[in-house]
Coordinates of C-alpha atoms in Angstrom, one line a residue:
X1 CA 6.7 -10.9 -42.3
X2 CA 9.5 -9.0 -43.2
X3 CA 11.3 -12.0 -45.1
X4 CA 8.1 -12.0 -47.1
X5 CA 8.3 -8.7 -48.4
X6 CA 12.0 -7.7 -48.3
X7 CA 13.8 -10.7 -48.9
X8 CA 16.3 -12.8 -46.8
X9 CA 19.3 -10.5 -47.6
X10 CA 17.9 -7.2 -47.2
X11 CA 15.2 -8.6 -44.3
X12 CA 18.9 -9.3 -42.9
X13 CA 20.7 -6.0 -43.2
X14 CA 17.2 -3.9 -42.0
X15 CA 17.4 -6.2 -39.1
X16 CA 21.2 -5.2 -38.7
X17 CA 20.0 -1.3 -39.1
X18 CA 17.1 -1.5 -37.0
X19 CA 19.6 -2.8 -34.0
X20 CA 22.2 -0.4 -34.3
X21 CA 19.2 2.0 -33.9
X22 CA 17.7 0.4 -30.6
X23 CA 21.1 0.0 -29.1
X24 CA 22.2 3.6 -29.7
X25 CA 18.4 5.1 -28.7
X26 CA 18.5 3.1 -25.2
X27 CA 22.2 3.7 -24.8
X28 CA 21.6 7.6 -25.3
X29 CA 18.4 7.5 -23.2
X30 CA 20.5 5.5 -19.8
X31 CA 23.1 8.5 -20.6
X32 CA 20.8 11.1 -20.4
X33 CA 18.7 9.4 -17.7
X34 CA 21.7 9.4 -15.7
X35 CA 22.6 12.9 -15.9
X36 CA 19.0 14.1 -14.5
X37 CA 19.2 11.1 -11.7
X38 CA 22.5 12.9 -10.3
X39 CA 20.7 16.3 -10.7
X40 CA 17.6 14.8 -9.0
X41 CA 19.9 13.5 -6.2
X42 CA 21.7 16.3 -5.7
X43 CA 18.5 18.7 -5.6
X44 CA 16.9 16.2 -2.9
X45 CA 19.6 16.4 -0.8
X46 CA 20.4 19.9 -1.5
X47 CA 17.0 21.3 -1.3
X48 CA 15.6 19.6 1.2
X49 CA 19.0 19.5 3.4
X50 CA 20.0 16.9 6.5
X51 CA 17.3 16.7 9.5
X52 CA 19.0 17.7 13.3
X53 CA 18.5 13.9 13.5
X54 CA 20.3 12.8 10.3
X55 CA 23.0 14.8 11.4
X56 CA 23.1 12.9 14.8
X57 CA 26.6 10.7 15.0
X58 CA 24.4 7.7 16.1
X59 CA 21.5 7.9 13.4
X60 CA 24.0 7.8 11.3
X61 CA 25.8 4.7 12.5
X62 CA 22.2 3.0 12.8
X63 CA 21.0 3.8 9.6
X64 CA 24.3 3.4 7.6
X65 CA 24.8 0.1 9.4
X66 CA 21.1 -1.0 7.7
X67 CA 21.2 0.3 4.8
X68 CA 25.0 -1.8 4.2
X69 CA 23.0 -5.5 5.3
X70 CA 19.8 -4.6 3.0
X71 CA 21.8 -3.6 0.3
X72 CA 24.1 -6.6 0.4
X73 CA 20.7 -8.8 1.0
X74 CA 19.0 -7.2 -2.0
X75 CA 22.3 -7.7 -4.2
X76 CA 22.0 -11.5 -4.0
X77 CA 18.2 -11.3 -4.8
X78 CA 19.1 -9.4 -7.9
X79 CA 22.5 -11.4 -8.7
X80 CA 19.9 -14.5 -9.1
X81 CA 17.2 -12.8 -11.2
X82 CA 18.6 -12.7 -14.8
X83 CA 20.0 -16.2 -15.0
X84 CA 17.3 -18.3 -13.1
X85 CA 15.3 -19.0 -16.2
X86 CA 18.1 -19.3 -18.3
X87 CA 19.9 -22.3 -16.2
X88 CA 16.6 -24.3 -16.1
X89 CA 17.0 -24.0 -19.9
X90 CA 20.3 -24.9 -19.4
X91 CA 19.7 -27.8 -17.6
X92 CA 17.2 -29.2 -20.4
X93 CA 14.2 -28.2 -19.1
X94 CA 11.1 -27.6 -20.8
X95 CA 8.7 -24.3 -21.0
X96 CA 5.9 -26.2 -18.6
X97 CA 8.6 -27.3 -16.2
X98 CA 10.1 -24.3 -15.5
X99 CA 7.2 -22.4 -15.4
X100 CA 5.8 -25.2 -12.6
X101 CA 9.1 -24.3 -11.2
X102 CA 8.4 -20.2 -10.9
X103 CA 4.7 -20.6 -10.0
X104 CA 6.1 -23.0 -6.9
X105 CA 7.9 -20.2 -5.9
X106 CA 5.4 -17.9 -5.8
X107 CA 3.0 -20.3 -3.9
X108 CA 5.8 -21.3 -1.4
X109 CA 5.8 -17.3 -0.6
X110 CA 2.3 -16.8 -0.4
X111 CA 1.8 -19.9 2.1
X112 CA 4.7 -20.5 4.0
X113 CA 5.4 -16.2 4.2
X114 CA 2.7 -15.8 6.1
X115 CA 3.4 -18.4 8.7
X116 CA 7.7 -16.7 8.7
X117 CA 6.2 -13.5 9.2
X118 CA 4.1 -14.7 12.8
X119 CA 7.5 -16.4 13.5
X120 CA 9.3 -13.2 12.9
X121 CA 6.6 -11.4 15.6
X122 CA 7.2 -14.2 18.5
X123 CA 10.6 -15.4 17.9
X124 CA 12.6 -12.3 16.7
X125 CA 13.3 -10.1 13.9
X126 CA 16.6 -10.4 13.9
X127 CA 16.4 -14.5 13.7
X128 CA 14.8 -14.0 10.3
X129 CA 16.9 -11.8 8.8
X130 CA 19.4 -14.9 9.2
X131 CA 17.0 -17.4 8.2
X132 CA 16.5 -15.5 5.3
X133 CA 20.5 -15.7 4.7
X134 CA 20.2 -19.6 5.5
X135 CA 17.3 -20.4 3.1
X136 CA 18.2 -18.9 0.3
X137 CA 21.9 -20.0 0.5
X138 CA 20.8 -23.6 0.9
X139 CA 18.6 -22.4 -2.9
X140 CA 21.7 -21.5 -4.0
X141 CA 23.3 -24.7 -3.3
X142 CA 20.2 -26.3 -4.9
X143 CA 21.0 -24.8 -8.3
X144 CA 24.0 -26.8 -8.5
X145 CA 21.9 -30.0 -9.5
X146 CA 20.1 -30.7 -12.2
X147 CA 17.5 -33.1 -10.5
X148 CA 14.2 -31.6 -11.1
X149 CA 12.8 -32.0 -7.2
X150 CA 15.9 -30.6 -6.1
X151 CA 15.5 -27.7 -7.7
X152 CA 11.6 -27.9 -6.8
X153 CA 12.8 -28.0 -2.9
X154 CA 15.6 -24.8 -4.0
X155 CA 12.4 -22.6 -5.3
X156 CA 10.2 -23.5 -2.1
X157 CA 12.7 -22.1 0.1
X158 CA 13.5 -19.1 -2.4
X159 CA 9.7 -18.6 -2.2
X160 CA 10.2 -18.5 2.1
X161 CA 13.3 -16.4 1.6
X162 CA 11.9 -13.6 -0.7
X163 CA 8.8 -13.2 1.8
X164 CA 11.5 -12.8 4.9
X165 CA 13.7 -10.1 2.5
X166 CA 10.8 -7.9 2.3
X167 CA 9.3 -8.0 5.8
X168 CA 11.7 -8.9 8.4
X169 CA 14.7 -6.6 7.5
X170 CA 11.6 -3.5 7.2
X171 CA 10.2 -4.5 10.5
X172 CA 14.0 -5.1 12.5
X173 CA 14.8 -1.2 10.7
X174 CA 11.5 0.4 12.0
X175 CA 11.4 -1.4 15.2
X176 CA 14.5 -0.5 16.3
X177 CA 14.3 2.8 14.7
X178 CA 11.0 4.4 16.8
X179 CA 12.8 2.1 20.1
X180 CA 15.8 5.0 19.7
X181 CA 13.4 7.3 19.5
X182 CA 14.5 8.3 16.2
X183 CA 12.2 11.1 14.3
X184 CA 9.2 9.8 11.7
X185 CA 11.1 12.3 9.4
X186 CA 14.6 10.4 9.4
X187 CA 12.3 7.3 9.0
X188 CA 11.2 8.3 5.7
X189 CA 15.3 9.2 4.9
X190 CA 16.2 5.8 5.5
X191 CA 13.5 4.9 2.8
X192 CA 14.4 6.7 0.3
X193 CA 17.8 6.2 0.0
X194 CA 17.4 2.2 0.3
X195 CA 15.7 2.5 -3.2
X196 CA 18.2 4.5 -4.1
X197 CA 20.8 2.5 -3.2
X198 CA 18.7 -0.9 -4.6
X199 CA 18.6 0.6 -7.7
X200 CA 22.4 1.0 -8.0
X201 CA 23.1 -2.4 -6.7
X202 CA 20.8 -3.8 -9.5
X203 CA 22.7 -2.5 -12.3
X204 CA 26.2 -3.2 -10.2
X205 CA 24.5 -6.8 -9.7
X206 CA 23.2 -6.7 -13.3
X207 CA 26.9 -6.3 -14.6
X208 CA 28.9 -8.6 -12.0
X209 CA 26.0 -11.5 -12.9
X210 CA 26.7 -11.3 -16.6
X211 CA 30.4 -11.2 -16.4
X212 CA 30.8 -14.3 -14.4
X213 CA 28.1 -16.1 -16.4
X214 CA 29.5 -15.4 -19.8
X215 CA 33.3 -17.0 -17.7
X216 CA 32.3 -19.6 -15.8
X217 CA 28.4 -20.8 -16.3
X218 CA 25.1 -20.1 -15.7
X219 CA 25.5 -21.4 -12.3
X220 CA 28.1 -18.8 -11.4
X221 CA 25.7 -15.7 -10.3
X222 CA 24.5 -17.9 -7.9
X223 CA 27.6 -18.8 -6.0
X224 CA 28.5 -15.1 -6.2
X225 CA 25.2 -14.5 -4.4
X226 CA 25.8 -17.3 -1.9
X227 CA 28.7 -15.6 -0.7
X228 CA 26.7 -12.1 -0.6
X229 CA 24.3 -14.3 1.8
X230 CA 27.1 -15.8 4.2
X231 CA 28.1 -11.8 4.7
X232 CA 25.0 -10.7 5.7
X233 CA 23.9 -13.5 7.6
X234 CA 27.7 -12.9 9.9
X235 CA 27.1 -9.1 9.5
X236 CA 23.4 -9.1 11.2
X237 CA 24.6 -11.8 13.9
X238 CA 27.8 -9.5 15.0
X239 CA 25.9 -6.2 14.4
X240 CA 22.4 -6.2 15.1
X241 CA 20.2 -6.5 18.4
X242 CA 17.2 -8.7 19.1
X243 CA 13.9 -7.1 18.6
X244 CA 9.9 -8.9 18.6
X245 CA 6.5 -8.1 18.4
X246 CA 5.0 -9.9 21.7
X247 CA 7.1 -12.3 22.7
X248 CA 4.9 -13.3 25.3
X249 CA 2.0 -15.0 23.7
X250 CA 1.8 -18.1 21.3
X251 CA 2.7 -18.0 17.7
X252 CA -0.4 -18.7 16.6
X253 CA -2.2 -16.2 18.5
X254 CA 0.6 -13.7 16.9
X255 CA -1.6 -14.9 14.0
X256 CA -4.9 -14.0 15.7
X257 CA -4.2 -11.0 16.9
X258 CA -3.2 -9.5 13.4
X259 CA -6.2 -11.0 12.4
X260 CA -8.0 -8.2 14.5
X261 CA -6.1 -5.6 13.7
X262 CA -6.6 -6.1 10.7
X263 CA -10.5 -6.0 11.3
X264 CA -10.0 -3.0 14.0
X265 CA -8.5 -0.4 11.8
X266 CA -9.9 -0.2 8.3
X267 CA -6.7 1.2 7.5
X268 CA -4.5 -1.5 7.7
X269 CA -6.3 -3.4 5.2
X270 CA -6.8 -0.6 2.9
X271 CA -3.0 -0.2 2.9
X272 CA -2.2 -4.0 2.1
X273 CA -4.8 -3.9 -1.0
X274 CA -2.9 -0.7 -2.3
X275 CA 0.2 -2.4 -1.9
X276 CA -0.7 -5.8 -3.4
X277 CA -2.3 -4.3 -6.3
X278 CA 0.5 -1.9 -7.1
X279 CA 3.4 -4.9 -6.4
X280 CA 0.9 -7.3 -8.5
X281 CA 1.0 -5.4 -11.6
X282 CA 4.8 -4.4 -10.9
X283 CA 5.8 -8.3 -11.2
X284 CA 3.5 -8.7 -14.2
X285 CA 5.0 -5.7 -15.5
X286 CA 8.6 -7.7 -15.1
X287 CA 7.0 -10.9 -17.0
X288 CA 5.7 -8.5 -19.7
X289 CA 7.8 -5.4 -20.9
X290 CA 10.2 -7.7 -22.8
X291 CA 7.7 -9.1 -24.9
X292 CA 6.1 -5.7 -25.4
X293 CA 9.2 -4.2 -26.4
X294 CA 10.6 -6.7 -28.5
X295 CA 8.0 -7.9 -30.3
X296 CA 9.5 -9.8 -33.7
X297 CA 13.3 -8.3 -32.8
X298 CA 13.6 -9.8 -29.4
X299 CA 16.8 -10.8 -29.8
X300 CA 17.8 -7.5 -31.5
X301 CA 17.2 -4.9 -28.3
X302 CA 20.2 -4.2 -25.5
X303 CA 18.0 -6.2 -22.7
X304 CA 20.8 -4.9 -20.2
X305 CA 20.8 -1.0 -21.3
X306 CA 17.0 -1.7 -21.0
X307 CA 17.3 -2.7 -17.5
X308 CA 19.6 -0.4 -16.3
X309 CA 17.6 2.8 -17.6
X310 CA 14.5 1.2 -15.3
X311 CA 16.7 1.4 -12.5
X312 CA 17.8 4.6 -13.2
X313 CA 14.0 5.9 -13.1
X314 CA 13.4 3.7 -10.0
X315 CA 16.7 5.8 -8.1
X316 CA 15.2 9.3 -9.7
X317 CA 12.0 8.3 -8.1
X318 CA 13.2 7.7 -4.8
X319 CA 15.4 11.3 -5.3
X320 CA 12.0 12.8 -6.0
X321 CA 9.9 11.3 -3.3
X322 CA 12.3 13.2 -0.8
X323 CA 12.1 16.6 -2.6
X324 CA 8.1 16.0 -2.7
X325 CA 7.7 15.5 0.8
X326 CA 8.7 19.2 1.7
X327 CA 5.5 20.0 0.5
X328 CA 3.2 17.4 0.1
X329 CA 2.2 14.8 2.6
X330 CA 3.2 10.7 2.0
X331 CA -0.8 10.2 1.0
X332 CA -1.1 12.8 -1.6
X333 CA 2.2 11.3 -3.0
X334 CA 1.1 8.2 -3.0
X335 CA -2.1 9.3 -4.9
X336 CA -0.6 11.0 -7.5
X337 CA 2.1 8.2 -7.7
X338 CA -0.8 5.3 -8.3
X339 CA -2.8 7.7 -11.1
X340 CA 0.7 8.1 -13.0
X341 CA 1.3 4.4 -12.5
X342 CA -2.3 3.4 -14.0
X343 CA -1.8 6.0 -17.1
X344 CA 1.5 4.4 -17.7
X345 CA 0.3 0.8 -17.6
X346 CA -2.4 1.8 -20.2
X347 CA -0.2 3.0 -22.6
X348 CA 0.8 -0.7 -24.4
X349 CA -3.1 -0.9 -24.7
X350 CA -3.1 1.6 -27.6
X351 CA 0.0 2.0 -29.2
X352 CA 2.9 -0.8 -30.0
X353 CA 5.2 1.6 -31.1
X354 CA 8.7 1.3 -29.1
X355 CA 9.4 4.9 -28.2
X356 CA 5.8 5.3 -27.1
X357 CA 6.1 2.3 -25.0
X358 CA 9.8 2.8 -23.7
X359 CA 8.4 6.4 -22.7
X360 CA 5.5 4.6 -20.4
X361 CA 7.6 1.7 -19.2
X362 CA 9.9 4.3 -17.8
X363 CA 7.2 6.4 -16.1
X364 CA 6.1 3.3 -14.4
X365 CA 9.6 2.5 -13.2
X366 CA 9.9 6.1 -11.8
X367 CA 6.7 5.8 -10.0
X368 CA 8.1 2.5 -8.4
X369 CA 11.2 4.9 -7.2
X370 CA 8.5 6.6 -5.7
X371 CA 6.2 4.0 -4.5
X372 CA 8.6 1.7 -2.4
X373 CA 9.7 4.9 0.7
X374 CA 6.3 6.2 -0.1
X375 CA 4.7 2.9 1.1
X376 CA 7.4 1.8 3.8
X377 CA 6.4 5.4 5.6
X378 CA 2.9 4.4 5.3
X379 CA 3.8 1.5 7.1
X380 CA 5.7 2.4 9.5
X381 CA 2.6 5.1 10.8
X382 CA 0.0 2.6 10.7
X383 CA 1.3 -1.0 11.0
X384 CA 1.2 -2.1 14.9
X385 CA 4.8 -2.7 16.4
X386 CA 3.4 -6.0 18.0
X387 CA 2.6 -7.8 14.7
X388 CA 3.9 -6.1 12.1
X389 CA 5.7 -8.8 10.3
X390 CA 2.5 -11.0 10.4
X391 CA 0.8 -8.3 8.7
X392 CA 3.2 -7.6 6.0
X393 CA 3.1 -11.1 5.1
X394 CA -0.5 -11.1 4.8
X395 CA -0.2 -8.4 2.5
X396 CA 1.8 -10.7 0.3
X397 CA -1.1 -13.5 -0.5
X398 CA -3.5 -11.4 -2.7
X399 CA 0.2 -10.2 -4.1
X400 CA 1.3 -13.5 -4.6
X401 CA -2.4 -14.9 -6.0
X402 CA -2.5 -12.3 -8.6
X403 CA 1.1 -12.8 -10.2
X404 CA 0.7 -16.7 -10.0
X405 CA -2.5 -16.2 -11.8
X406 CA -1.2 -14.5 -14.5
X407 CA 1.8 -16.7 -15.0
X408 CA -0.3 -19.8 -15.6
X409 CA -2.8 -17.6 -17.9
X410 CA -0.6 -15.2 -19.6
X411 CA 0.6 -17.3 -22.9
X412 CA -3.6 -17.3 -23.8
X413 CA -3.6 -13.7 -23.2
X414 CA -3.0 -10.7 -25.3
X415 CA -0.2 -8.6 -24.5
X416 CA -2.9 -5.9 -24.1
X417 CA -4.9 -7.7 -22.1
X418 CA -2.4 -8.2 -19.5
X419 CA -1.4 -4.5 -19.6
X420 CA -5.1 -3.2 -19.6
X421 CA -5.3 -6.1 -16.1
X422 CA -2.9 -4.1 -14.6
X423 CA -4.0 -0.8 -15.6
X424 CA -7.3 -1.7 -13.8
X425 CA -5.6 -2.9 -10.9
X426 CA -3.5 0.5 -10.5
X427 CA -7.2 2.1 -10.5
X428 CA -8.8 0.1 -8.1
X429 CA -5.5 0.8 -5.6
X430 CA -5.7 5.0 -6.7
X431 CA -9.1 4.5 -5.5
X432 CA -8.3 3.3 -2.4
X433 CA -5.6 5.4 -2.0
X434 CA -7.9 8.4 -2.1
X435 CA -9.8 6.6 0.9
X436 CA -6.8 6.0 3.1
X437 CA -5.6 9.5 2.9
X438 CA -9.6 10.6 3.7
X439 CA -9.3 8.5 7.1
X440 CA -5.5 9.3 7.8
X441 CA -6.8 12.9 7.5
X442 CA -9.9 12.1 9.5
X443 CA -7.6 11.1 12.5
X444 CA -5.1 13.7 12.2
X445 CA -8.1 16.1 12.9
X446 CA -9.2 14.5 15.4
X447 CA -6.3 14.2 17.3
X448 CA -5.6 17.7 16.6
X449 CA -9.5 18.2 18.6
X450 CA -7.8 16.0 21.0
X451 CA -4.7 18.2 22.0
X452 CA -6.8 21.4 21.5
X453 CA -9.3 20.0 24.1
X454 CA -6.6 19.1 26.3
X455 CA -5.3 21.9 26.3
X456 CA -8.5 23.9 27.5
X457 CA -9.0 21.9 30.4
X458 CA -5.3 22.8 31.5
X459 CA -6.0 26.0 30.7
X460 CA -9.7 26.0 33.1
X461 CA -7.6 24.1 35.3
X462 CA -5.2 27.0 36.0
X463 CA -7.9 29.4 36.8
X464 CA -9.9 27.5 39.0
X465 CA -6.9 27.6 41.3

């Protein structure tokens, strides 16, 4: 190692060097990276300008009004993030423990999420959206013990609430959306700038998190994000309406029917193995960038600066999504998106050095700017209103499968390995992807036969009188 052939002293002062180095190169790089993402923001909103709908007084007020609760809702998600593993630490827990601890999580959201999301079609959107505020406060609360099962009992409801943050909230906005008779276009708007906006509150979330752990505990972040919790739990009970799939019929053939969907338009399923592919190698990508990066100077790279240029990228690619869609539709985005995605991912395969890597890692995160509005408009064309919140949370088991796989495989795998997994995985979905834009632009065609033949008939219709 470098002891070995330097010696302690001067092993010490490259260490020192090699430090200042990183934390000047990544502070430089979020500088510079923030520059372009208020260029990039400007030029989507500039060049592509405001929609007769966005400038409509009550679009406005609707999609402001969202965009306020799933920010504040995504806040306390990211307010938890950074200090989760490091309380179970805290508390005197073992590797194995709190990795038992994680992969609970991710089970309690691939089980239980599916059953919430049937719930969410029967009983109400809205009614999520605060159980989601009530689960993962009562998490919250969890974290102030340090009995193992009571933190056990804390991750299977985070597990619940996680799958309700990124279903219910989506299906309430496009639900109520489309019942305003709001345009597709202004749909795809709302998207874009709740990634934007997501990234912004991670790196404000990022920053509030550290400061009141380094003052007052590990434990802090999540009081700060029980409080973000009670405000959007009051917020969506004063200021939203009720909205359901089909109320009308049983929960569990809310289940049953979105079984058949799923088997009635090829489509749908399609979709949900694009998106559980992409989001399986994203939250691999999360378990797996630090070790990449760090290699034998983990505790030598600025972790934060890090994480705040990947949000950067993720709010530029959301910027760009909007100034793509002028002139390309959401499938051939997507496409594009999923090949960069895959290129980037296959990057740590051949090459460790840092710049190299840094330079894919930050493709990928601007692909995910682009893949979260991308995928949401995808969604919200081909998703059926009735059980759309079933559906999404079906999507989530492969998801969930994949990323508790890894976690209980990934310390007897190579680094490469698990980037050359998710490089293949990015592949399989850009395959895909290519087939679902095939059949979106089969049926466009044919309902453009459709009007065309329609119109004839008027038109025969006319002269026979």
């Amino acid at each position: 190692g470098i002891n070995a052939e330097y010696g302690p002293e001067k092993a010490s002062g490259l260490r020192k060097e090699a430090s200042i180095t990183m934390y000047y190169f990544f502070t430089y790089t979020f500088s510079a990276l923030s520059v372009v993402c208020g260029i990039i923001y400007y030029l989507s909103r500039e060049q592509t300008g405001k929609t007769e709908q966005e400038n409509d007084p009550l679009f406005k007020r609707f999609q402001t009004n969202y965009l306020i609760i799933f920010v504040i809702a995504m806040g306390a998600d990211w307010l938890q993030g950074p200090y989760v593993y490091a309380l179970y630490e805290y508390y005197g827990f073992g590797k194995q423990e709190i990795a038992e601890l994680f992969v609970v999580g991710f089970l309690s959201s691939m089980v239980f999420g599916t059953i919430v999301g049937g719930l969410a079609d029967k009983y109400g959107r809205k009614k999520m959206c605060i159980a989601f505020s009530i689960f993962y406060s009562i998490s919250c609360l969890t974290k102030l013990s340090r009995n193992y099962w009571v933190l056990m009992v804390g991750r299977l409801l985070s597990g619940v609430a996680t799958s309700l943050l990124f279903s219910s909230f989506e299906s309430w906005m496009v639900h109520e959306h489309f019942r305003r008779n709001f345009t597709p276009d202004s749909l795809s708007g709302t998207f874009s700038l709740s990634i934007f906006c997501n990234g912004l509150v991670a790196i404000v979330s990022g920053l509030v998190a550290s400061y009141v752990a380094d003052s007052f505990g590990y434990v802090a972040p999540f009081m700060v994000s029980l409080g973000c919790l009670v405000t959007v739990m009051l917020l969506v009970m004063s200021t939203w309406v009720e909205n359901h799939g089909d109320s009308q019929i049983l929960a569990t053939q809310t289940f049953g029917n979105a079984i058949n969907d799923l088997k009635a338009d090829k489509k749908i399923p399609i979709l949900g193995f694009v998106q559980s592919l992409f989001e399986g190698a994203m939250y691999t990508f999360v378990f797996m960038w630090t070790p990449a990066l760090s290699a034998q100077t983990k505790d030598l790279l600025p972790f934060g600066i890090i994480f705040a240029c990947f949000m950067v990228c993720i709010m530029i690619g959301s910027s760009l999504f909007r100034i793509f869609l002028r002139s390309y539709s959401v499938e051939e985005i997507v496409t594009a998106m999923l090949l960069l995605a895959s290129i980037s991912l296959f990057v740590p395969c051949f090459t460790p050095d840092p710049y190299i890597l840094t330079a894919s890692f930050l493709s990928f995160e601007l692909c995910c700017g682009i893949y979260f509005p991308a995928v949401g408009t995808l969604r919200g064309k081909i998703l059926p209103e009735n059980t759309r919140s079933t559906i999404m949370n079906f999507f989530r088991v492969p998801l969930n499968f994949l990323v508790v796989v890894v976690l209980l495989k990934v310390k007897y795998l190579e680094n490469t390995t698990v980037f050359f997994l998710c490089g293949v995985w990015l592949c399989v979905s850009f395959v895909l992807s290519i087939w679902l834009r095939s059949l979106l632009q089969v049926k466009a065609i044919s309902a453009n036969s459709d009007l065309l033949l329609q119109d004839d008939l008027k038109k025969e219709s006319h002269v026979d009188a």
